[in-house]
């Protein structure tokens, strides 16, 4: 295997890198982590409140309320994205809004909005699934592998009954 040659920087490039490092603003890592933790926690708390509302007011069981709760969060995320609100929240919150299911819905809606001028099929649908395709494939393959592991190692699970 060929070794990569380390390209030496010229004195001008070294000066530029030192200058850029001096000028670059310091990132408030602790504050960013706290914002991400709080915003992600608030989204999850909101999801739990919605789930409990489905249980107490909608007559759902604890387990059955999870699906509609996710749907409400996704719809809310898409609506906030379409009005430009979600991006403002995400600028402040950082990764806290990217991790929950709302972040995935936001990324798909943003991609669909961005590619809308190209048409419904080649623009919206293609742009949306270009972004989401890898996530969907990963989820499908992971679920398949976990299903096989359960079928092999969990007694009485084969057949899913």
PDB file of C-alpha atoms in Angstrom:
ATOM      1  CA  UNK A   1       0.000   0.000   0.000  1.00  0.00           C
ATOM      2  CA  UNK A   2       1.398   3.371  -0.983  1.00  0.00           C
ATOM      3  CA  UNK A   3       2.080   5.811   1.805  1.00  0.00           C
ATOM      4  CA  UNK A   4       0.545   9.243   1.543  1.00  0.00           C
ATOM      5  CA  UNK A   5       3.127  11.959   1.372  1.00  0.00           C
ATOM      6  CA  UNK A   6       2.673  14.696   3.953  1.00  0.00           C
ATOM      7  CA  UNK A   7       2.490  17.903   2.058  1.00  0.00           C
ATOM      8  CA  UNK A   8       4.550  20.516   3.836  1.00  0.00           C
ATOM      9  CA  UNK A   9       2.907  23.883   4.239  1.00  0.00           C
ATOM     10  CA  UNK A  10       4.670  26.930   2.935  1.00  0.00           C
ATOM     11  CA  UNK A  11       5.464  29.685   5.426  1.00  0.00           C
ATOM     12  CA  UNK A  12       2.590  31.733   3.977  1.00  0.00           C
ATOM     13  CA  UNK A  13       0.146  28.859   4.513  1.00  0.00           C
ATOM     14  CA  UNK A  14       1.402  28.387   8.072  1.00  0.00           C
ATOM     15  CA  UNK A  15       0.908  32.098   8.766  1.00  0.00           C
ATOM     16  CA  UNK A  16      -2.600  31.899   7.357  1.00  0.00           C
ATOM     17  CA  UNK A  17      -3.484  28.908   9.547  1.00  0.00           C
ATOM     18  CA  UNK A  18      -2.162  30.673  12.660  1.00  0.00           C
ATOM     19  CA  UNK A  19      -4.107  33.824  11.778  1.00  0.00           C
ATOM     20  CA  UNK A  20      -7.301  31.832  11.127  1.00  0.00           C
ATOM     21  CA  UNK A  21      -6.909  29.991  14.442  1.00  0.00           C
ATOM     22  CA  UNK A  22      -6.449  33.303  16.303  1.00  0.00           C
ATOM     23  CA  UNK A  23      -9.494  34.899  14.649  1.00  0.00           C
ATOM     24  CA  UNK A  24     -11.816  31.896  14.860  1.00  0.00           C
ATOM     25  CA  UNK A  25     -14.393  32.452  17.601  1.00  0.00           C
ATOM     26  CA  UNK A  26     -14.203  30.064  20.516  1.00  0.00           C
ATOM     27  CA  UNK A  27     -17.178  27.719  20.668  1.00  0.00           C
ATOM     28  CA  UNK A  28     -19.129  27.553  23.920  1.00  0.00           C
ATOM     29  CA  UNK A  29     -19.177  23.748  24.073  1.00  0.00           C
ATOM     30  CA  UNK A  30     -20.759  23.465  27.531  1.00  0.00           C
ATOM     31  CA  UNK A  31     -23.530  25.947  26.659  1.00  0.00           C
ATOM     32  CA  UNK A  32     -24.184  24.192  23.336  1.00  0.00           C
ATOM     33  CA  UNK A  33     -24.425  20.812  25.073  1.00  0.00           C
ATOM     34  CA  UNK A  34     -26.825  22.237  27.643  1.00  0.00           C
ATOM     35  CA  UNK A  35     -29.011  23.809  24.922  1.00  0.00           C
ATOM     36  CA  UNK A  36     -29.066  20.530  22.976  1.00  0.00           C
ATOM     37  CA  UNK A  37     -29.919  18.544  26.102  1.00  0.00           C
ATOM     38  CA  UNK A  38     -32.702  20.918  27.130  1.00  0.00           C
ATOM     39  CA  UNK A  39     -34.251  21.267  23.676  1.00  0.00           C
ATOM     40  CA  UNK A  40     -34.149  17.528  22.991  1.00  0.00           C
ATOM     41  CA  UNK A  41     -35.600  16.918  26.440  1.00  0.00           C
ATOM     42  CA  UNK A  42     -38.384  19.438  25.862  1.00  0.00           C
ATOM     43  CA  UNK A  43     -39.288  17.760  22.558  1.00  0.00           C
ATOM     44  CA  UNK A  44     -39.369  14.377  24.297  1.00  0.00           C
ATOM     45  CA  UNK A  45     -41.403  15.814  27.178  1.00  0.00           C
ATOM     46  CA  UNK A  46     -43.852  17.292  24.687  1.00  0.00           C
ATOM     47  CA  UNK A  47     -44.072  13.876  23.008  1.00  0.00           C
ATOM     48  CA  UNK A  48     -44.791  12.206  26.328  1.00  0.00           C
ATOM     49  CA  UNK A  49     -47.514  14.789  27.108  1.00  0.00           C
ATOM     50  CA  UNK A  50     -49.101  14.079  23.722  1.00  0.00           C
ATOM     51  CA  UNK A  51     -48.882  10.316  24.356  1.00  0.00           C
ATOM     52  CA  UNK A  52     -50.503  10.699  27.768  1.00  0.00           C
ATOM     53  CA  UNK A  53     -53.270  12.803  26.196  1.00  0.00           C
ATOM     54  CA  UNK A  54     -53.968   9.950  23.765  1.00  0.00           C
ATOM     55  CA  UNK A  55     -54.067   7.513  26.691  1.00  0.00           C
ATOM     56  CA  UNK A  56     -56.265   9.586  29.007  1.00  0.00           C
ATOM     57  CA  UNK A  57     -58.537  11.371  26.540  1.00  0.00           C
ATOM     58  CA  UNK A  58     -58.425   9.126  23.478  1.00  0.00           C
ATOM     59  CA  UNK A  59     -58.847   5.753  25.109  1.00  0.00           C
ATOM     60  CA  UNK A  60     -55.569   4.372  23.745  1.00  0.00           C
ATOM     61  CA  UNK A  61     -53.429   1.901  25.650  1.00  0.00           C
ATOM     62  CA  UNK A  62     -49.932   2.992  26.643  1.00  0.00           C
ATOM     63  CA  UNK A  63     -48.456   0.954  23.802  1.00  0.00           C
ATOM     64  CA  UNK A  64     -51.003   2.004  21.151  1.00  0.00           C
ATOM     65  CA  UNK A  65     -50.605   5.729  21.910  1.00  0.00           C
ATOM     66  CA  UNK A  66     -46.993   5.773  20.690  1.00  0.00           C
ATOM     67  CA  UNK A  67     -47.855   5.706  16.956  1.00  0.00           C
ATOM     68  CA  UNK A  68     -50.257   8.657  16.957  1.00  0.00           C
ATOM     69  CA  UNK A  69     -47.887  10.599  19.228  1.00  0.00           C
ATOM     70  CA  UNK A  70     -45.062  10.221  16.697  1.00  0.00           C
ATOM     71  CA  UNK A  71     -47.431  11.256  13.907  1.00  0.00           C
ATOM     72  CA  UNK A  72     -48.405  14.427  15.800  1.00  0.00           C
ATOM     73  CA  UNK A  73     -44.737  15.300  16.392  1.00  0.00           C
ATOM     74  CA  UNK A  74     -43.895  14.714  12.730  1.00  0.00           C
ATOM     75  CA  UNK A  75     -46.829  16.827  11.525  1.00  0.00           C
ATOM     76  CA  UNK A  76     -45.930  19.609  13.954  1.00  0.00           C
ATOM     77  CA  UNK A  77     -42.315  19.500  12.783  1.00  0.00           C
ATOM     78  CA  UNK A  78     -43.316  19.676   9.115  1.00  0.00           C
ATOM     79  CA  UNK A  79     -45.678  22.587   9.792  1.00  0.00           C
ATOM     80  CA  UNK A  80     -43.033  24.473  11.786  1.00  0.00           C
ATOM     81  CA  UNK A  81     -40.513  23.794   9.006  1.00  0.00           C
ATOM     82  CA  UNK A  82     -42.862  25.055   6.296  1.00  0.00           C
ATOM     83  CA  UNK A  83     -43.380  28.327   8.206  1.00  0.00           C
ATOM     84  CA  UNK A  84     -39.629  28.730   8.843  1.00  0.00           C
ATOM     85  CA  UNK A  85     -39.974  28.404  12.620  1.00  0.00           C
ATOM     86  CA  UNK A  86     -38.211  25.051  13.089  1.00  0.00           C
ATOM     87  CA  UNK A  87     -34.989  26.375  11.555  1.00  0.00           C
ATOM     88  CA  UNK A  88     -34.935  29.284  14.014  1.00  0.00           C
ATOM     89  CA  UNK A  89     -35.428  26.876  16.913  1.00  0.00           C
ATOM     90  CA  UNK A  90     -32.713  24.591  15.532  1.00  0.00           C
ATOM     91  CA  UNK A  91     -30.234  27.485  15.218  1.00  0.00           C
ATOM     92  CA  UNK A  92     -30.539  28.080  18.948  1.00  0.00           C
ATOM     93  CA  UNK A  93     -30.927  24.465  20.084  1.00  0.00           C
ATOM     94  CA  UNK A  94     -28.368  22.798  17.828  1.00  0.00           C
ATOM     95  CA  UNK A  95     -28.259  19.012  17.938  1.00  0.00           C
ATOM     96  CA  UNK A  96     -31.162  18.835  20.385  1.00  0.00           C
ATOM     97  CA  UNK A  97     -33.611  19.303  17.530  1.00  0.00           C
ATOM     98  CA  UNK A  98     -31.771  17.007  15.141  1.00  0.00           C
ATOM     99  CA  UNK A  99     -31.857  13.840  17.217  1.00  0.00           C
ATOM    100  CA  UNK A 100     -35.589  13.257  17.882  1.00  0.00           C
ATOM    101  CA  UNK A 101     -37.973  12.158  15.111  1.00  0.00           C
ATOM    102  CA  UNK A 102     -38.828  15.826  14.601  1.00  0.00           C
ATOM    103  CA  UNK A 103     -35.329  16.437  13.242  1.00  0.00           C
ATOM    104  CA  UNK A 104     -35.781  13.726  10.628  1.00  0.00           C
ATOM    105  CA  UNK A 105     -39.168  15.164   9.628  1.00  0.00           C
ATOM    106  CA  UNK A 106     -37.594  18.617   9.416  1.00  0.00           C
ATOM    107  CA  UNK A 107     -34.810  17.429   7.144  1.00  0.00           C
ATOM    108  CA  UNK A 108     -37.253  15.674   4.810  1.00  0.00           C
ATOM    109  CA  UNK A 109     -39.628  18.660   4.702  1.00  0.00           C
ATOM    110  CA  UNK A 110     -36.743  21.089   4.112  1.00  0.00           C
ATOM    111  CA  UNK A 111     -35.482  18.969   1.253  1.00  0.00           C
ATOM    112  CA  UNK A 112     -38.965  18.750  -0.266  1.00  0.00           C
ATOM    113  CA  UNK A 113     -39.435  22.520  -0.009  1.00  0.00           C
ATOM    114  CA  UNK A 114     -36.006  23.166  -1.505  1.00  0.00           C
ATOM    115  CA  UNK A 115     -36.624  20.919  -4.532  1.00  0.00           C
ATOM    116  CA  UNK A 116     -40.245  21.994  -5.120  1.00  0.00           C
ATOM    117  CA  UNK A 117     -39.478  24.137  -8.214  1.00  0.00           C
ATOM    118  CA  UNK A 118     -38.206  21.005  -9.978  1.00  0.00           C
ATOM    119  CA  UNK A 119     -41.660  19.406  -9.886  1.00  0.00           C
ATOM    120  CA  UNK A 120     -43.516  16.972  -7.679  1.00  0.00           C
ATOM    121  CA  UNK A 121     -41.861  13.738  -8.778  1.00  0.00           C
ATOM    122  CA  UNK A 122     -38.328  14.726  -9.823  1.00  0.00           C
ATOM    123  CA  UNK A 123     -38.171  17.593  -7.353  1.00  0.00           C
ATOM    124  CA  UNK A 124     -40.106  17.001  -4.158  1.00  0.00           C
ATOM    125  CA  UNK A 125     -40.179  13.191  -4.078  1.00  0.00           C
ATOM    126  CA  UNK A 126     -36.682  12.616  -5.442  1.00  0.00           C
ATOM    127  CA  UNK A 127     -35.105  15.310  -3.281  1.00  0.00           C
ATOM    128  CA  UNK A 128     -36.898  14.159  -0.170  1.00  0.00           C
ATOM    129  CA  UNK A 129     -35.945  10.505  -0.553  1.00  0.00           C
ATOM    130  CA  UNK A 130     -32.425  11.274  -1.726  1.00  0.00           C
ATOM    131  CA  UNK A 131     -31.850  12.528   1.788  1.00  0.00           C
ATOM    132  CA  UNK A 132     -33.968   9.938   3.585  1.00  0.00           C
ATOM    133  CA  UNK A 133     -33.078   6.907   1.488  1.00  0.00           C
ATOM    134  CA  UNK A 134     -30.000   5.947   3.462  1.00  0.00           C
ATOM    135  CA  UNK A 135     -31.876   6.289   6.760  1.00  0.00           C
ATOM    136  CA  UNK A 136     -34.750   4.130   5.499  1.00  0.00           C
ATOM    137  CA  UNK A 137     -32.395   1.461   4.140  1.00  0.00           C
ATOM    138  CA  UNK A 138     -30.411   1.397   7.388  1.00  0.00           C
ATOM    139  CA  UNK A 139     -33.593   1.079   9.452  1.00  0.00           C
ATOM    140  CA  UNK A 140     -34.940  -1.713   7.279  1.00  0.00           C
ATOM    141  CA  UNK A 141     -31.696  -3.700   7.319  1.00  0.00           C
ATOM    142  CA  UNK A 142     -31.240  -3.206  11.080  1.00  0.00           C
ATOM    143  CA  UNK A 143     -34.829  -4.360  11.750  1.00  0.00           C
ATOM    144  CA  UNK A 144     -34.268  -7.432   9.557  1.00  0.00           C
ATOM    145  CA  UNK A 145     -31.054  -8.366  11.366  1.00  0.00           C
ATOM    146  CA  UNK A 146     -32.601  -7.841  14.811  1.00  0.00           C
ATOM    147  CA  UNK A 147     -35.614  -9.935  13.743  1.00  0.00           C
ATOM    148  CA  UNK A 148     -33.314 -12.787  12.740  1.00  0.00           C
ATOM    149  CA  UNK A 149     -31.424 -12.538  16.044  1.00  0.00           C
ATOM    150  CA  UNK A 150     -34.714 -12.654  17.973  1.00  0.00           C
ATOM    151  CA  UNK A 151     -35.934 -15.617  15.932  1.00  0.00           C
ATOM    152  CA  UNK A 152     -32.738 -17.541  16.655  1.00  0.00           C
ATOM    153  CA  UNK A 153     -32.038 -16.639  20.286  1.00  0.00           C
ATOM    154  CA  UNK A 154     -35.356 -15.756  21.931  1.00  0.00           C
ATOM    155  CA  UNK A 155     -37.284 -18.895  22.872  1.00  0.00           C
ATOM    156  CA  UNK A 156     -40.810 -18.987  21.519  1.00  0.00           C
ATOM    157  CA  UNK A 157     -40.307 -15.891  19.324  1.00  0.00           C
ATOM    158  CA  UNK A 158     -39.994 -17.649  15.952  1.00  0.00           C
ATOM    159  CA  UNK A 159     -43.038 -16.728  13.945  1.00  0.00           C
ATOM    160  CA  UNK A 160     -43.685 -13.637  16.089  1.00  0.00           C
ATOM    161  CA  UNK A 161     -46.460 -15.179  18.203  1.00  0.00           C
TER     162      UNK A 161
END
